[in-house]
Amino acid sequence: MSSTFIRGPICGVDNCPSRLWRIIAGRRTCQYGHVMEGDIEFNNDDDAAGQQSQGVITKRLNLTTNQQGSFQSSLSFSQQNIQKIKHSKKFIKGKQAKLLMIKSLQYILKKQVDYLINICGFPVNFENIVKLIWLSFLCKVNNEPKGVIISLNINITVSVIYFSILQLGLPVYFCDLINWISSLDFPYYKAGNIIPRSWNERLPNFYLSSLNGNNLLTLKTFTDAILRFNSLTHTSKKFNSTINVTGLIFKLVTLNTLPPEFFFYTKKFVELFCSDEKDLTISIYKIPNRSVSNHILLPETYVILSFILTIRYILLYDGVYTEKQIYPNSWLEALLRTAPINEEDISEKSVNRRLTKLLNTNHDVANEVSSNPINWTEKETTNYLTWIERKFVPLEVKNHEELGKFSMDEGIILRKLNDIVPLDSTDFPYTELNRTPLTFIEELQEKYLRLLDSVDNNNSNTVNSNRVNEDIDFKKRLDLICKLENKIIFDLSNDFNTSVENLQYQLAAFETRIKTYNN
Amino acid sequence: MFDIPLNTSTYVNKHRVRERQLRYRYINEHTKQYKKYKRHVYKKKVLRRKYSDKKYGSSLDENFNNSDNNNNNNNNHPENKEYLIARRNKKKTKWTTVYSQDTQELESENNAFGSTKYEEDSDISETEDTNNANINDTDEDARIKLEKNDYDNDDDNNNLDEEEAFISSKDERKYFSRHHKPQQTYELWIDPNTTTHRPLQTNIIRFPEWSKIETRTKSKLKEPLAQTTHSLKAYQKLIPYGLYLHDPHNIRSYHKRPTIQDKHIETMVILLRIHISKLNWSMAYRIFALLIRIPRVDIRSIWQYGVAILNQSENLIQCLTFLEWMHSVFSSKKAYHLTNLLQSDPVFRGSSRNHTAQFSLTWLWNSLIFYSTKGDQTRRNKHDYEKGNMRIKEEDGEYDEHFLNKYDKEGMERLIEKITEMILSPPFMEDGEVWFILAMCHMMRADYTSLCYLNRRGGQPSYEREKLYDQVTYDINKVIKYLKESKSRQNGDFLYPNDYIMRSLTQIELRVSEEEEEEEEEEDDDDEEEEKEASLSDDTNKPTHMSLTNKRKEIEENNRYQLVSQAINESDLRPELDSSLFQVEEENSFLQTLDMPDYLLEDDYNNQYNAHDNFYTNRDSDDREYSSD
């Protein structure tokens, strides 16, 4: 009836070029009489209303066209499908995905190196070494005829960093890396969200999950990763791959507040028994095998084990081959009893160590006293909560927001909730610890002073009843040495994120090896 | 230590889900088998009774003896023939569909052995039956044997012919058994069919029977366990002994290694619980506020702590707003489909079409208490209404004003509006508790308006007084109506102090009617009618339109009210449970009797804590306590 034409999309049936549409008997028909596919008619008026008022009143929707020139109100089914596809994520697969994966690994590596140089005070030269090793990896990957063999995950970047540390001979070890990771400073946890959003959207979930370091690195996985990387790129052939032994020994001695002579003892011990090239370097021939991976050790573990053995032997034979006991029982007791430091005086490093301890999943939390949150003091809890507030929660929220995981409504709802339950409520005041963060050296001094004090106290208390009953004394001493050793093993297992059983097993194996070595 | 409160959409621990699935499957299967056994024993008894009354034992015996040679001999006796036909029919209808298998087994005795299917069993099974029958001397035993054989046949899979006949159906079953059915991962708490209910521990079960049940359940579980891991198989072996699998050396590979995120959230939840238990509210609040901000934490599993903490703040509205937020965000009206692959906990954390969320109920209760007291529950002291005799006198003026100040009129209006709106849609519509809360709201309003009526005794325009009077009668009517409604609803069978409510209603009514008696001698009949409808003892015999003796009637009525209330008080008409639960003498408000507020126990610090604990954590159980009648 009405001959007014509306401009719309091209009809396209039988190559019909018409863009003009009109409505004939409720159907949208083009200039040449083709009926539009999937046309929807909107009838807003009630039938009853039409009957009552006898004149027919029709309501027309203002037909607007979108960018493509089609009517917005009516979409053909084919068009709808196209729109749906557009909304869904476009994942890339195969070789392209692997390329993008390597790209994002490189991006993460850059961030990690930035952190190490700017905040941890690594030498500027470090970046060049990392670049060299990364290039060797890229070269290897590129020349491989079958493409990438090694499984791409975030541990590759960590191993690149580790190798460059070895090359420069820096006194940085696996335990430090773990500490940085667990304090969430070092870009490892949720690293997949650091990369640009366009990359993140295109990567399939499998790759993304391998980019996110969701679990804390354990000693075993770290060793595996490094050996795999080495077997692929042969880095240890081209670069220095022996660890900085003296630095590690010094670290171990100071952390356990032992007198300085233990440094030399341990060094001598290492020179004697770990002089083997194999022990202190990473060789290509240690190809990781899941079934026998227990026997393949990181060079650091050899140093740890020899440190423990040194303490054991020296304390056992103290006073036997020497005339006077240098390390009396009172000293041992004082070592075991190291009083807890004030929470205010704790350094950043110790906080991170505690976090690592908390995250160590190798032993049950319930069995321990110190890392079990039930036994935490109020100050410890406050410290932990401030850390959570500053580091953990912002990271979580930021990741969600940046990735667009919140819809608009969700964001509004959550903001409302945050208003209802604000962090700083007047009804529930909390006192922040106003601590001036000590440096690690200051804390160490504090520790040694405390030890000295407690030793002095012990000496004054105990009456000099030397060699009254030697048997009992010896038994007591043995007991003390065992306790001390267990304590050190426990601490080290926390620092290196392994189980106590594993370390003990390794220790036994190492001891038998040394005995055969002597013979 | 505890389950980590994470959003289930992202967090699924497959090991745990599988273990739970297996455990409940075992339990369900076991109970099913036990029920079958019970039914079998029950049948035995019934049959023995039936056939011992009618005496055609000898003929049956012959029949069974002859049946070795000729099956047709069975048809000699009319009764026997009938029985056999019935049995055959039973067998034919055993196997219907795969989908309705579970429900049918529960529903009907005929289909009790639905998992085994015998369609062409006439020859083979009958000969077997008769063979068995020959061993027994009496016919009754033979009959029992017949039944028992049916029961035993389930285990006999030796017969190849049978198996061949049902290959097709078996394949179908296998196919469907491969699919994970989430409804099997939860224990069946309630058998929907009440006809199959039989007390569990009426008889002692002997070991042979027990072992039979045991083996049968094991054989049922064989199929789903065929392609699972060793650890799961080992776990299945441990279930009957009530043990759990704990492998310290392999624990990391067995259970998923917790991620950094999980670990921190777990730690925070532990800290939250500790600090709540230590009543260290400021610390607990901080932890809760931090936990809420982590996107992956599911608030639905920690909101109870939030309510407990926020209740400690001086700003009590904060708690209500939080609960309202929970209600508006997490209450969904979708039906909970068992068929969905939801491996999460049941709906009880949230809401569904047939289940009201606990946080909405808590919200309603809390706001009812808050609006009627403005958060101050110490308003009433013991001497206000002594021993249920709630006659209002001049001395009580002080108290009245106190109460009137505490009552939040606008808030209560809003609440009533809100609930009446809610009641129109499914989950709340069918919940008796919501109706009950609505009734209580109306009762509070009636209490308030009646006191208003009393308070402005002098110098008040009559039309306003009429308005108030109308309001009171309207509210009282509503209370009674909604209480009836709540009883008729799904879970409305909880016990509440009906007597007490009715008594206080009469008291409220008295306040108004007394005034009518004193001042306005001529009262509208309509009002009176309403009043009568509303009153507890709806005396239908009472004449309604008596214009001449209007005044006298009124006086009589009032006296009657008093008499009723006195009679209730004097005689021990009230049930014991009622009186023990609701100490009317001490806590005069019905709200206070519903849940003990901690404010009443200010003397003893420990008591306060306990009461508080009960108040929030066991609210659910408190409410349902009455339902245990």
Coordinates of C-alpha atoms in Angstrom, one line a residue, chain B residues 118-293:
Chain B
Y118 CA 14.1 -61.3 33.0
E119 CA 11.7 -61.3 30.1
E120 CA 11.9 -64.8 28.8
D121 CA 12.3 -66.5 32.1
S122 CA 9.4 -68.8 32.1
D123 CA 11.1 -72.1 31.5
I124 CA 14.5 -71.8 33.0
S125 CA 13.7 -69.9 36.1
E126 CA 10.6 -71.9 36.9
T127 CA 12.5 -75.2 36.8
E128 CA 15.1 -73.7 39.0
D129 CA 12.4 -72.6 41.4
T130 CA 10.8 -76.0 41.6
N131 CA 14.2 -77.6 42.1
N132 CA 14.7 -75.4 45.0
A133 CA 11.2 -76.0 46.2
N134 CA 11.7 -79.7 46.3
I135 CA 14.3 -79.3 49.0
N136 CA 11.8 -77.7 51.3
D137 CA 8.9 -79.7 52.6
T138 CA 6.2 -77.2 53.2
D139 CA 4.5 -75.2 50.6
E140 CA 4.9 -71.9 52.4
D141 CA 8.6 -72.3 52.3
A142 CA 8.4 -73.1 48.7
R143 CA 6.6 -69.8 48.1
I144 CA 9.2 -68.0 50.1
K145 CA 11.8 -69.8 48.1
L146 CA 10.2 -68.5 45.0
E147 CA 10.5 -65.0 46.2
K148 CA 14.0 -65.6 47.5
N149 CA 15.1 -67.0 44.3
D150 CA 14.1 -63.9 42.6
Y151 CA 16.3 -62.1 45.0
D152 CA 19.1 -64.4 44.5
N153 CA 18.9 -64.5 40.8
D154 CA 20.5 -61.1 40.7
D155 CA 23.8 -62.6 41.4
D156 CA 23.6 -65.5 39.0
N157 CA 25.0 -64.3 35.9
N158 CA 26.1 -67.7 34.8
N159 CA 23.2 -68.3 32.5
L160 CA 24.4 -67.4 29.0
D161 CA 21.0 -67.5 27.4
E162 CA 19.8 -64.8 29.6
E163 CA 22.7 -62.6 29.0
E164 CA 22.4 -63.0 25.2
A165 CA 18.8 -62.0 25.5
F166 CA 19.6 -58.8 27.2
I167 CA 22.7 -57.7 25.5
S168 CA 21.0 -54.7 24.0
S169 CA 19.6 -53.4 27.2
K170 CA 22.9 -54.1 29.0
D171 CA 24.8 -52.1 26.4
E172 CA 22.4 -49.3 26.9
R173 CA 22.9 -49.4 30.6
K174 CA 26.7 -49.5 30.2
Y175 CA 26.5 -46.5 28.0
F176 CA 24.5 -44.5 30.5
S177 CA 26.6 -45.7 33.4
R178 CA 29.6 -44.1 31.8
H179 CA 28.0 -40.7 32.2
H180 CA 28.5 -38.9 35.4
K181 CA 25.4 -38.4 37.3
P182 CA 25.9 -35.8 39.9
Q183 CA 22.8 -36.8 41.9
Q184 CA 24.7 -39.9 42.8
T185 CA 27.4 -38.0 44.4
Y186 CA 25.3 -37.0 47.3
E187 CA 23.7 -39.0 49.9
L188 CA 20.0 -39.6 49.5
W189 CA 18.7 -38.3 52.7
I190 CA 15.1 -38.7 52.1
D191 CA 13.3 -41.3 50.3
P192 CA 10.5 -39.5 48.5
N193 CA 8.2 -42.4 48.6
T194 CA 6.8 -42.8 52.1
T195 CA 5.3 -46.2 51.4
T196 CA 8.7 -47.9 51.3
H197 CA 9.7 -46.5 54.7
R198 CA 10.4 -49.1 57.2
P199 CA 12.2 -48.7 60.4
L200 CA 15.8 -49.7 59.9
Q201 CA 16.8 -51.3 63.1
T202 CA 13.8 -53.4 64.0
N203 CA 15.6 -56.7 63.6
I204 CA 19.0 -57.9 64.0
I205 CA 20.7 -58.7 60.8
R206 CA 22.8 -61.8 60.8
F207 CA 26.3 -61.9 59.3
P208 CA 25.6 -64.1 56.3
E209 CA 22.9 -61.7 55.2
W210 CA 25.1 -58.8 55.8
S211 CA 27.9 -60.2 53.8
K212 CA 25.4 -60.9 51.0
I213 CA 24.4 -57.3 51.0
E214 CA 28.0 -56.3 51.1
T215 CA 29.0 -58.5 48.1
R216 CA 26.0 -57.3 46.1
T217 CA 26.9 -53.6 46.6
K218 CA 30.5 -54.4 45.7
S219 CA 29.4 -56.1 42.5
K220 CA 27.2 -53.1 41.7
L221 CA 30.2 -50.8 42.1
K222 CA 32.4 -53.0 39.9
E223 CA 31.4 -51.4 36.7
P224 CA 32.1 -47.7 37.6
L225 CA 35.3 -48.7 39.2
A226 CA 36.6 -50.6 36.2
Q227 CA 38.6 -47.8 34.7
T228 CA 39.6 -45.8 37.7
T229 CA 42.9 -45.3 39.4
H230 CA 44.5 -47.6 41.9
S231 CA 44.1 -45.1 44.7
L232 CA 40.3 -44.8 44.1
K233 CA 40.0 -48.6 44.1
A234 CA 41.9 -48.7 47.4
Y235 CA 39.7 -46.0 48.7
Q236 CA 36.6 -48.1 47.8
K237 CA 38.0 -51.0 49.8
L238 CA 38.4 -48.8 52.8
I239 CA 34.9 -47.3 52.8
P240 CA 33.1 -50.2 54.6
Y241 CA 35.6 -49.9 57.5
G242 CA 35.0 -46.2 57.8
L243 CA 38.6 -45.4 56.9
Y244 CA 40.2 -42.8 54.7
L245 CA 43.1 -43.0 52.4
H246 CA 46.1 -41.2 53.6
D247 CA 49.4 -41.8 51.8
P248 CA 52.0 -39.5 53.2
H249 CA 54.6 -40.3 50.6
N250 CA 52.4 -39.9 47.7
I251 CA 50.2 -37.2 49.1
R252 CA 51.3 -34.5 46.7
S253 CA 50.6 -36.4 43.6
Y254 CA 47.4 -37.8 45.0
H255 CA 45.8 -34.5 46.0
K256 CA 46.3 -31.5 43.8
R257 CA 49.2 -29.4 45.0
P258 CA 47.8 -26.2 46.4
T259 CA 48.7 -23.2 44.5
I260 CA 50.1 -20.0 46.0
Q261 CA 46.7 -18.4 45.9
D262 CA 45.0 -21.4 47.5
K263 CA 47.6 -21.4 50.3
H264 CA 47.1 -17.8 51.1
I265 CA 43.3 -18.0 51.1
E266 CA 43.4 -21.0 53.3
T267 CA 45.7 -19.3 55.7
M268 CA 43.5 -16.3 55.8
V269 CA 40.4 -18.4 56.5
I270 CA 42.2 -20.2 59.3
L271 CA 43.2 -16.9 60.8
L272 CA 39.6 -15.6 60.4
R273 CA 38.3 -18.5 62.4
I274 CA 40.9 -18.2 65.1
H275 CA 40.3 -14.6 65.6
I276 CA 36.6 -15.0 65.8
S277 CA 37.0 -17.7 68.4
K278 CA 39.3 -15.4 70.3
L279 CA 36.7 -12.6 70.0
N280 CA 39.3 -10.4 68.4
W281 CA 36.8 -8.6 66.3
S282 CA 38.9 -5.9 64.8
M283 CA 41.4 -8.3 63.5
A284 CA 38.7 -10.6 62.2
Y285 CA 37.0 -7.7 60.5
R286 CA 40.2 -6.8 58.7
I287 CA 40.7 -10.4 57.5
F288 CA 37.1 -10.6 56.4
A289 CA 37.4 -7.3 54.5
L290 CA 40.5 -8.5 52.8
L291 CA 39.0 -11.9 51.9
I292 CA 36.0 -10.3 50.3
R293 CA 38.2 -8.3 48.0

